[in-house]
PDB file of C-alpha atoms in Angstrom:
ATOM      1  CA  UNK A   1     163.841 297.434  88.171  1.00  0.00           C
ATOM      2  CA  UNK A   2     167.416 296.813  86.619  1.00  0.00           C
ATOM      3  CA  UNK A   3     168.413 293.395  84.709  1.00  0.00           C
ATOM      4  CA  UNK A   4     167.350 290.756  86.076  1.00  0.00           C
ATOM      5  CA  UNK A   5     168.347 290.716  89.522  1.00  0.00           C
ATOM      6  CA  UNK A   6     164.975 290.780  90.742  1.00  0.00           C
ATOM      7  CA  UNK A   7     162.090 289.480  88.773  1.00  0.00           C
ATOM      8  CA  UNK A   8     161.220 286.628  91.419  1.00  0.00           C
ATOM      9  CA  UNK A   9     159.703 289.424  93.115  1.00  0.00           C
ATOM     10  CA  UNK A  10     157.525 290.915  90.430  1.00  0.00           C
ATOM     11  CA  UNK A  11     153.744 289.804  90.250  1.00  0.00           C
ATOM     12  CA  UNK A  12     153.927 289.473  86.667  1.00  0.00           C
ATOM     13  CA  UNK A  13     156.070 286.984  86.435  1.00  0.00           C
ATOM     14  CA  UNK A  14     155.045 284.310  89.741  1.00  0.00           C
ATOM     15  CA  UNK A  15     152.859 282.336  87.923  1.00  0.00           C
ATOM     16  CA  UNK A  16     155.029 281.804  85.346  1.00  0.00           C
ATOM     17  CA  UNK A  17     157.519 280.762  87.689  1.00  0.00           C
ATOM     18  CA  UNK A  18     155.689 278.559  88.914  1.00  0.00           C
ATOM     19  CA  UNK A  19     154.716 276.779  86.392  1.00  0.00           C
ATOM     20  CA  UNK A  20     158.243 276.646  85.617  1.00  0.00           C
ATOM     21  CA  UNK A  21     159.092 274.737  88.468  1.00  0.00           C
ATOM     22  CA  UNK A  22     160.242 271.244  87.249  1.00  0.00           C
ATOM     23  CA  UNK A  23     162.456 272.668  84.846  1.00  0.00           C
ATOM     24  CA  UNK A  24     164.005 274.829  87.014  1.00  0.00           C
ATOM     25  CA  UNK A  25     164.687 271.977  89.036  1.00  0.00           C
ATOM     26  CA  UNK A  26     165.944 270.428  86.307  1.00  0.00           C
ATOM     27  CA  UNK A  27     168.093 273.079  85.614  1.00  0.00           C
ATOM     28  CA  UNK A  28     169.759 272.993  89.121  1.00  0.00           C
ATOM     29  CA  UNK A  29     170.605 269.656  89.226  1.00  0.00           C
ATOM     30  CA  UNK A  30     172.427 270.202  85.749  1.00  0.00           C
ATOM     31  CA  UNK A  31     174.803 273.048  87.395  1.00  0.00           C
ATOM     32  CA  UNK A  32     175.137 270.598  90.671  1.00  0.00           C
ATOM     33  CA  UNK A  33     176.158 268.235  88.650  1.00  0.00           C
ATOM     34  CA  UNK A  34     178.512 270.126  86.432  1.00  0.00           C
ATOM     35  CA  UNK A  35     179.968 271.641  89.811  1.00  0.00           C
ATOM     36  CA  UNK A  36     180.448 268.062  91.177  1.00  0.00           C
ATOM     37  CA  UNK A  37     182.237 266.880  88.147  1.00  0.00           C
ATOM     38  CA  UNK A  38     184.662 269.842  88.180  1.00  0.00           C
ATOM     39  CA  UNK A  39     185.566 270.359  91.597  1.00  0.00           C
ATOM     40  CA  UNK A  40     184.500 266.990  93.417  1.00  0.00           C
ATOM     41  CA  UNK A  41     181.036 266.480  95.159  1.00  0.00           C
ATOM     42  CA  UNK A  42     182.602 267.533  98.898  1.00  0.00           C
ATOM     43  CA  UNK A  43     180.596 271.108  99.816  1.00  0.00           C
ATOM     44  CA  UNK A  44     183.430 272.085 101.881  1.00  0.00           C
ATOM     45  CA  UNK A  45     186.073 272.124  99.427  1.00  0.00           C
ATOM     46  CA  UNK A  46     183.773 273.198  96.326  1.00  0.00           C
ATOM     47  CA  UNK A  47     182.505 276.596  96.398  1.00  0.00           C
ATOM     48  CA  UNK A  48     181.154 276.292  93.484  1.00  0.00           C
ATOM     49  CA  UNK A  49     178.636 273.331  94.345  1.00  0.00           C
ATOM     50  CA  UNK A  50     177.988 274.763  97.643  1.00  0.00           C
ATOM     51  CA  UNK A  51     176.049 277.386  95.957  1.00  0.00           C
ATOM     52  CA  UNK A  52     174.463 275.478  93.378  1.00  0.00           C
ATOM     53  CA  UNK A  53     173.164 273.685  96.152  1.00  0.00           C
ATOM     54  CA  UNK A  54     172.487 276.533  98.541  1.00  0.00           C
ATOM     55  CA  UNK A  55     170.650 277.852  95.903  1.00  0.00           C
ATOM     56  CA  UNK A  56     168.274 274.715  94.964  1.00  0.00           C
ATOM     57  CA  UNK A  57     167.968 274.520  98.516  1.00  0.00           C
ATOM     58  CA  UNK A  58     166.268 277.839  99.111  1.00  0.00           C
ATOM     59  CA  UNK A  59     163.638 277.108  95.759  1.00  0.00           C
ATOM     60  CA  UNK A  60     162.517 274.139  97.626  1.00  0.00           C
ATOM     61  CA  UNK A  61     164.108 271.973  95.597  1.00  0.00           C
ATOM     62  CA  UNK A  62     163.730 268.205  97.420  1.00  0.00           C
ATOM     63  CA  UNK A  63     166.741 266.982  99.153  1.00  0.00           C
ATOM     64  CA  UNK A  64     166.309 263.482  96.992  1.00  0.00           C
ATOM     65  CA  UNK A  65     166.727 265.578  93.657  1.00  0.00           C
ATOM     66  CA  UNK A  66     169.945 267.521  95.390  1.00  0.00           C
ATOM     67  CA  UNK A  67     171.782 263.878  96.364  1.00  0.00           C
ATOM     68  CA  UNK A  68     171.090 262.326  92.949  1.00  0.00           C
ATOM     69  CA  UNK A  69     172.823 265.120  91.086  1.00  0.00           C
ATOM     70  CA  UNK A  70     175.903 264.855  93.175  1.00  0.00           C
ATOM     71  CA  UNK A  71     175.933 260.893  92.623  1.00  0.00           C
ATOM     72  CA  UNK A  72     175.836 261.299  89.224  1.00  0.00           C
ATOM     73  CA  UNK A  73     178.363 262.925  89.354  1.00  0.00           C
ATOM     74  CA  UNK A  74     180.201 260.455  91.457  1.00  0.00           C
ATOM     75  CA  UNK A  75     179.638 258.162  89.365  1.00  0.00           C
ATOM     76  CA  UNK A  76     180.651 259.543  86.000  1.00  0.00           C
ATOM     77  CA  UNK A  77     176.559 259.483  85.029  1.00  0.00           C
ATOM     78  CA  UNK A  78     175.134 261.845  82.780  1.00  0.00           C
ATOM     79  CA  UNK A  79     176.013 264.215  79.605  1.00  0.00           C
ATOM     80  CA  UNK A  80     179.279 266.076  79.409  1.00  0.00           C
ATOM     81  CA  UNK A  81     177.761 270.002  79.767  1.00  0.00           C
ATOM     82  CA  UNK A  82     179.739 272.806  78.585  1.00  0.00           C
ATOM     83  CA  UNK A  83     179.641 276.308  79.334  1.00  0.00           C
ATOM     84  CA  UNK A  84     178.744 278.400  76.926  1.00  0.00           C
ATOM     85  CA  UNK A  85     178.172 282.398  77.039  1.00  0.00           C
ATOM     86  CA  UNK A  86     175.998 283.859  74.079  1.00  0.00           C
ATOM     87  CA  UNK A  87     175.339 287.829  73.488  1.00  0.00           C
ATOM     88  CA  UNK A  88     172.981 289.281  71.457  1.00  0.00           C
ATOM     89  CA  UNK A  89     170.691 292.528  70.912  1.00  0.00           C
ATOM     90  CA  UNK A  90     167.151 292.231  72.188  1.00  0.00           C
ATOM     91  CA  UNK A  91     164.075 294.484  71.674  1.00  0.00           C
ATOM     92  CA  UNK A  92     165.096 298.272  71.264  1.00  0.00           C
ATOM     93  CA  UNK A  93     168.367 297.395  71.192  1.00  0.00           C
ATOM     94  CA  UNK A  94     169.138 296.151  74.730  1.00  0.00           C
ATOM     95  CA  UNK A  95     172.320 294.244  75.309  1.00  0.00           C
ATOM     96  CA  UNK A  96     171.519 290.502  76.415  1.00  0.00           C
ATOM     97  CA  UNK A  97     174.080 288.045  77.600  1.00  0.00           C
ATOM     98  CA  UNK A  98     173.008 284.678  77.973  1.00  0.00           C
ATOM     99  CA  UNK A  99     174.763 281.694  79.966  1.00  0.00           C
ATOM    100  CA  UNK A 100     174.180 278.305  79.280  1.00  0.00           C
ATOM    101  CA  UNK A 101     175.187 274.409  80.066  1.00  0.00           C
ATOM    102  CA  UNK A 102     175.154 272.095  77.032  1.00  0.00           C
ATOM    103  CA  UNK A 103     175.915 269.339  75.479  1.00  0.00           C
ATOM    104  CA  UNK A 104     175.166 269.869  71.741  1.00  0.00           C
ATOM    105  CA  UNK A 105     176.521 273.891  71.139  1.00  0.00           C
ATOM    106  CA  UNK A 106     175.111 273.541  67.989  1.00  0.00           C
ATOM    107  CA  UNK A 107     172.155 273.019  68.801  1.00  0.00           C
ATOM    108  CA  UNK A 108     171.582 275.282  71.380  1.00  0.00           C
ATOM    109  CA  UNK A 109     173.300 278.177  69.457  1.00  0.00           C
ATOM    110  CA  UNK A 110     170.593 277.536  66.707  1.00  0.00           C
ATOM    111  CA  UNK A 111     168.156 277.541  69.291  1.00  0.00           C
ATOM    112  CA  UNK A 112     168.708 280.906  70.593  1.00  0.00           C
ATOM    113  CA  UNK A 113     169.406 282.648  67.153  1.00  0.00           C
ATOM    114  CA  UNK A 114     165.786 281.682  66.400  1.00  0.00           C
ATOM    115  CA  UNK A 115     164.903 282.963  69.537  1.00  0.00           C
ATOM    116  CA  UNK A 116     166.339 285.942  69.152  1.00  0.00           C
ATOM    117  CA  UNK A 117     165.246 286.573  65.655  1.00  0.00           C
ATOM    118  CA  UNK A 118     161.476 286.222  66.676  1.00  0.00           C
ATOM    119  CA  UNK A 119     161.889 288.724  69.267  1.00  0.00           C
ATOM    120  CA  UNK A 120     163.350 291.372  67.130  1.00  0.00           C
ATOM    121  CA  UNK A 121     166.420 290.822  68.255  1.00  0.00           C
ATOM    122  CA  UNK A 122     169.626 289.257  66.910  1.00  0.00           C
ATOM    123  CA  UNK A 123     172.263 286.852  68.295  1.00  0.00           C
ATOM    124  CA  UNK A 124     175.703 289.084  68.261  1.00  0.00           C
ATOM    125  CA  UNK A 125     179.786 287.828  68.135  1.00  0.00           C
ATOM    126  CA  UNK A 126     181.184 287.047  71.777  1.00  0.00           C
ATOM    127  CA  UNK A 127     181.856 290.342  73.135  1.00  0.00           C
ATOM    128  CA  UNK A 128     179.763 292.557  71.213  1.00  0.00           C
ATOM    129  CA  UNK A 129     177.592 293.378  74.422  1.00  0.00           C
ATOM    130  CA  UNK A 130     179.472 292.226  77.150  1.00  0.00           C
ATOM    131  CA  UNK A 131     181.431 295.744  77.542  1.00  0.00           C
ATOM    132  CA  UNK A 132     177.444 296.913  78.777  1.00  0.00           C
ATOM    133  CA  UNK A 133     177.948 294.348  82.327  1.00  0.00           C
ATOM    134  CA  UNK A 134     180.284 294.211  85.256  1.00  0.00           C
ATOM    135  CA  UNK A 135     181.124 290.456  86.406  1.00  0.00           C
ATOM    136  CA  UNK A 136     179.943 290.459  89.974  1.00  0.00           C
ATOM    137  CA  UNK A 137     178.411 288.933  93.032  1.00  0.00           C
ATOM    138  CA  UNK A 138     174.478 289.206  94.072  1.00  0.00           C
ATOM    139  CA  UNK A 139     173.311 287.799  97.268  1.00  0.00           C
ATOM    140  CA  UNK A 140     170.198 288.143  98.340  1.00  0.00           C
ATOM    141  CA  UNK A 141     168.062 287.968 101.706  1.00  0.00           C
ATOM    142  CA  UNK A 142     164.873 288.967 102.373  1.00  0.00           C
ATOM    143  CA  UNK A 143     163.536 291.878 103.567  1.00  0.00           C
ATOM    144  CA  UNK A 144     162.528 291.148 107.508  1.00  0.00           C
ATOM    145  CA  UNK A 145     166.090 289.611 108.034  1.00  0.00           C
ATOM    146  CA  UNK A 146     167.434 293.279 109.031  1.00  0.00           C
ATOM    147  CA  UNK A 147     166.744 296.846 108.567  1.00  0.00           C
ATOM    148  CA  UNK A 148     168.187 298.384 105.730  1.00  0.00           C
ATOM    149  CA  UNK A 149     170.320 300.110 107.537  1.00  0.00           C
ATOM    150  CA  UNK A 150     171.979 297.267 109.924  1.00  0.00           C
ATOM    151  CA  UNK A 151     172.242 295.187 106.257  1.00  0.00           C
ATOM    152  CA  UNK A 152     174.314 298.119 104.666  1.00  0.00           C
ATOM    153  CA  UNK A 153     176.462 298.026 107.725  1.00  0.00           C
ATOM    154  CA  UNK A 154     176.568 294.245 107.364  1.00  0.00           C
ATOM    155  CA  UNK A 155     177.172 294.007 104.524  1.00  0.00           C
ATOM    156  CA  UNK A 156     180.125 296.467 104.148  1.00  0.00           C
ATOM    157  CA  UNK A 157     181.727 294.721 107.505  1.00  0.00           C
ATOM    158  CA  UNK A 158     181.739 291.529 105.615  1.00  0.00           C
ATOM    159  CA  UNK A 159     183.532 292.925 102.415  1.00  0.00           C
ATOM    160  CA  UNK A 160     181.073 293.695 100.443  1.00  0.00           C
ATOM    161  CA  UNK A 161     180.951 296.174  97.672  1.00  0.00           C
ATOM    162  CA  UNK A 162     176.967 298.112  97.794  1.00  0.00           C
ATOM    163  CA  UNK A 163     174.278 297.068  99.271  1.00  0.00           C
ATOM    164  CA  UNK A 164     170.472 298.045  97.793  1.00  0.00           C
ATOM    165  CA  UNK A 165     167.387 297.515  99.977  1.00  0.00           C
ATOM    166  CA  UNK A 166     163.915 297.771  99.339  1.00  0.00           C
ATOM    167  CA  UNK A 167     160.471 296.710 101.115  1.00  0.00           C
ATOM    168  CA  UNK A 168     161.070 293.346  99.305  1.00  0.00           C
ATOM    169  CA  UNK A 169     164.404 292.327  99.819  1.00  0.00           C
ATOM    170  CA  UNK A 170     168.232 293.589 100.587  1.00  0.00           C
ATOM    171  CA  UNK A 171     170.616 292.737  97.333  1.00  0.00           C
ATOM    172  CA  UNK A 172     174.142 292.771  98.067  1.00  0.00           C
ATOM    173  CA  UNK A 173     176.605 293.536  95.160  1.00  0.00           C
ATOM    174  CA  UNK A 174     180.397 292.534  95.593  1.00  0.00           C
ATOM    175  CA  UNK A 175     183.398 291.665  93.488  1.00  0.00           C
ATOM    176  CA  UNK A 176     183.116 287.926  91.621  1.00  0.00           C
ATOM    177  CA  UNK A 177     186.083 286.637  93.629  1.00  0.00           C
ATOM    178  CA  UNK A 178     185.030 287.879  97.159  1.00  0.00           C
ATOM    179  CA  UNK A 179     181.150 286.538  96.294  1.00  0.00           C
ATOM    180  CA  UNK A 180     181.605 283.196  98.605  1.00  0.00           C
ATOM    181  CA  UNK A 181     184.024 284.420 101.275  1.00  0.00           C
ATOM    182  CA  UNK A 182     180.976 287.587 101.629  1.00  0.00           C
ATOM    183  CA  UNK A 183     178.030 285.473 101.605  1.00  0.00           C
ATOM    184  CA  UNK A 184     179.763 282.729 104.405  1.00  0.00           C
ATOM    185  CA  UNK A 185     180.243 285.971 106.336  1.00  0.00           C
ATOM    186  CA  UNK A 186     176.842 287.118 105.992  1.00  0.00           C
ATOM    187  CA  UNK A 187     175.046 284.390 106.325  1.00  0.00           C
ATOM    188  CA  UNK A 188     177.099 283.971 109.865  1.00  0.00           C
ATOM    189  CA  UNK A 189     176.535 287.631 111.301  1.00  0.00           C
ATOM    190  CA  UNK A 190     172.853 287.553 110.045  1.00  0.00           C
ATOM    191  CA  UNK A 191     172.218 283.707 111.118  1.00  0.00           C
ATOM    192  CA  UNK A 192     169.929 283.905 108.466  1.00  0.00           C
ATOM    193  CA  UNK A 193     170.273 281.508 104.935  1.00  0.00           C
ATOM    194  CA  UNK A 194     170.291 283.714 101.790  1.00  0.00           C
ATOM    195  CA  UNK A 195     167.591 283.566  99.501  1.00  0.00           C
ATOM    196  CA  UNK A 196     169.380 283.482  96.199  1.00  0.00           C
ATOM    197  CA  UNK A 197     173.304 284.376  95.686  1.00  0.00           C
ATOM    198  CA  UNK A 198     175.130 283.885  92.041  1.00  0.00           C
ATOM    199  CA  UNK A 199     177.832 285.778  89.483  1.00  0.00           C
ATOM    200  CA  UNK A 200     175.737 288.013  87.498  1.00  0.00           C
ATOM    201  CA  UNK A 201     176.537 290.176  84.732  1.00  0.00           C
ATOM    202  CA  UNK A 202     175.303 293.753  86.478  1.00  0.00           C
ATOM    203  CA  UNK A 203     174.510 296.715  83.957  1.00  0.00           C
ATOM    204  CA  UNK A 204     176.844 299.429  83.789  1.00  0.00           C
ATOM    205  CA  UNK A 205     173.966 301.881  82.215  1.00  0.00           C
ATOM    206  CA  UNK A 206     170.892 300.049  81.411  1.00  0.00           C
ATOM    207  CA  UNK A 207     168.540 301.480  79.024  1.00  0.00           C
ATOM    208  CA  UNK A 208     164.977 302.511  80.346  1.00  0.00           C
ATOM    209  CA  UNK A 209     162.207 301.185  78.834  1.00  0.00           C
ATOM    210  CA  UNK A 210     158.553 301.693  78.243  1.00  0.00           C
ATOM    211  CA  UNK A 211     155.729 299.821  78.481  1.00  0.00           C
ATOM    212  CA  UNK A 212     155.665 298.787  74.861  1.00  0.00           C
ATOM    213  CA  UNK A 213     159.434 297.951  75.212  1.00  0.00           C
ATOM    214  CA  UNK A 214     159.114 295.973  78.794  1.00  0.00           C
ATOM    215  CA  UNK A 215     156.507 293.601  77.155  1.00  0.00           C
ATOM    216  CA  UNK A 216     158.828 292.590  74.485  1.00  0.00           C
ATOM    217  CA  UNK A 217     161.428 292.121  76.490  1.00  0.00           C
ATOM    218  CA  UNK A 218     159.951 290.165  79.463  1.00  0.00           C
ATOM    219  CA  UNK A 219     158.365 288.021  76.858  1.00  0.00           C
ATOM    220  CA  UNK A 220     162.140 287.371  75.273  1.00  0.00           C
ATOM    221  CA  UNK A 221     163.466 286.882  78.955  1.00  0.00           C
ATOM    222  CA  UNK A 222     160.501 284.130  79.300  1.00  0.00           C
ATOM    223  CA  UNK A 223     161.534 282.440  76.311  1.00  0.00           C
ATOM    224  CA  UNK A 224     165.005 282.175  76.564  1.00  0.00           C
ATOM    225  CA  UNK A 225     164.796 280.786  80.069  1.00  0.00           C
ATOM    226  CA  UNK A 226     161.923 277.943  78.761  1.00  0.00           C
ATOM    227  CA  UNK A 227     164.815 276.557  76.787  1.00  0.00           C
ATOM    228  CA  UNK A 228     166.466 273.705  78.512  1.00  0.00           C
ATOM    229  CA  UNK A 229     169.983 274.746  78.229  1.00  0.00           C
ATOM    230  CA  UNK A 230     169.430 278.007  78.992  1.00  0.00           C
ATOM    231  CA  UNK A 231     170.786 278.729  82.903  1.00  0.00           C
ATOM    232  CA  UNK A 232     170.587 282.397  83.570  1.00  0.00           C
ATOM    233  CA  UNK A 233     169.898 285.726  81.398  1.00  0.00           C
ATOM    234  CA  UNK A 234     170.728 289.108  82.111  1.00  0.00           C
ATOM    235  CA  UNK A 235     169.918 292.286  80.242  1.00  0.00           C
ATOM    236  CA  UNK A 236     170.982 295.474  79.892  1.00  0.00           C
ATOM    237  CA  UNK A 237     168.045 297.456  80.760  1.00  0.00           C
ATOM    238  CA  UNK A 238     165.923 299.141  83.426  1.00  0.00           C
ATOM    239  CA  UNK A 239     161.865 298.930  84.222  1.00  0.00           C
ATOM    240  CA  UNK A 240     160.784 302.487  85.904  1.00  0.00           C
ATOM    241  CA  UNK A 241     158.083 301.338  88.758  1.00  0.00           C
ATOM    242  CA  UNK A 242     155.352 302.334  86.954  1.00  0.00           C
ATOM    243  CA  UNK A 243     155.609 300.580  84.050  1.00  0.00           C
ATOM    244  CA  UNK A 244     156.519 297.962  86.251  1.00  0.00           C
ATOM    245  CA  UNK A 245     153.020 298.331  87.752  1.00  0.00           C
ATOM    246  CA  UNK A 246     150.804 298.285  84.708  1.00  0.00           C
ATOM    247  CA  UNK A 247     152.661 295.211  83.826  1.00  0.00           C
ATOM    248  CA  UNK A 248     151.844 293.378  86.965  1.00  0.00           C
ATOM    249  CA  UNK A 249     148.219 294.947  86.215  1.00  0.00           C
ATOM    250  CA  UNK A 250     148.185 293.286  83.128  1.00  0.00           C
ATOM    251  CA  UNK A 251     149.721 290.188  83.819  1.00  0.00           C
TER     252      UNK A 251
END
């Protein structure tokens, strides 16, 4: 299990997702809003909100929520958010790059150097981990949509880059500027809706870790994405299945 890409589908972590859920929401309608306010609140002409909102839409988030971000946007509501990339060293050394949306940088920079710190990590300079990640493109669908083999094929006919599947889902990796133009051809060959699909930082060589290691990490991961401005985390790291197993045992 590499980064991040896939812990929705790990045991260990549901519940905690779950209980997550109205800040996640929360988070969503932050980016749809941010997305509005940059390129306008029309779908068809904002690539950039059609995901957001593709992607609330497949976390069940309600429709009410969706349309009340976009107004507020609209209507000049809400905070000014600014994008903000942080990298740092977590747990054994793994590289961690961290994207947020805020409106006090201060703040939240404080907020994840403490964060960091208690994890036995630290919060690096811009750049000091980011040669560890590609930029690139992850859609994902689930697993009955196709066999593995008709979604490679798919998935290369529609420009894609590599395509991974397993008994949970198919990932499909492809460069950051082809990631919309691949996922509207996708989603059309495959009449099926994607079940997530963002810009990711990928791992070039992620670092495997133990159990030990895992633990401390997936506990960092869970803190960092509590915090409100926090919006996505990736790591530079892999979990072998069986560690992956015990964890799920013990979660």
């Amino acid at each position: 299990m590499a980064g991040h890409s896939k812990f929705k589908n790990i045991q260990y972590r549901k519940g905690a997702q779950d209980k997550k859920r109205s800040k996640m929401f929360s988070k969503f309608s932050r980016e749809i809003t941010v997305a509005a306010k940059m390129g306008g609140s029309e779908m068809d002409s904002n690539p950039r909100l059609r995901l957001a909102v593709a992607t609330a839409r497949q976390q069940s988030m309600p429709k009410d929520n969706i349309q009340r971000a976009i107004a507020k946007a609209d209507g000049g509501e809400g905070e000014n958010y600014e994008e903000m990339r942080y990298e740092g060293y977590g747990p054994g050394g793994v590289g961690v790059i961290v994207e947020t949306l805020t409106d006090n940088r201060n703040r939240t920079g404080s907020n994840l150097r403490t964060i960091f710190a208690k994890a036995g990590g630290n919060l690096g300079e811009t750049g000091s981990v980011g040669f560890m990640f590609d930029r690139v493109g992850e859609i994902e669908f689930a697993a009955d949509v196709a066999e593995a083999d008709a979604m490679f094929e798919a998935g290369l006919e529609a420009g894609a880059d590599d395509v991974e599947s397993d008994d949970d889902s198919h990932v499909i990796y492809t460069e950051g500027g082809d990631l919309h133009a691949v996922l509207s051809a996708l989603t059309e060959a495959l009449g099926s809706e994607p079940t997530g699909a963002k810009l990711i930082f990928k791992p070039k060589d992620p670092m495997a870790l133990d159990f030990a290691a895992a633990e401390k990490m997936l506990r960092l991961l869970d803190t960092l994405e509590d915090d409100d401005d926090v919006q996505l985390v990736s790591g530079n790291f892999d979990i072998p299945a069986d560690v992956m197993e015990k964890l799920a045992e013990a979660g």
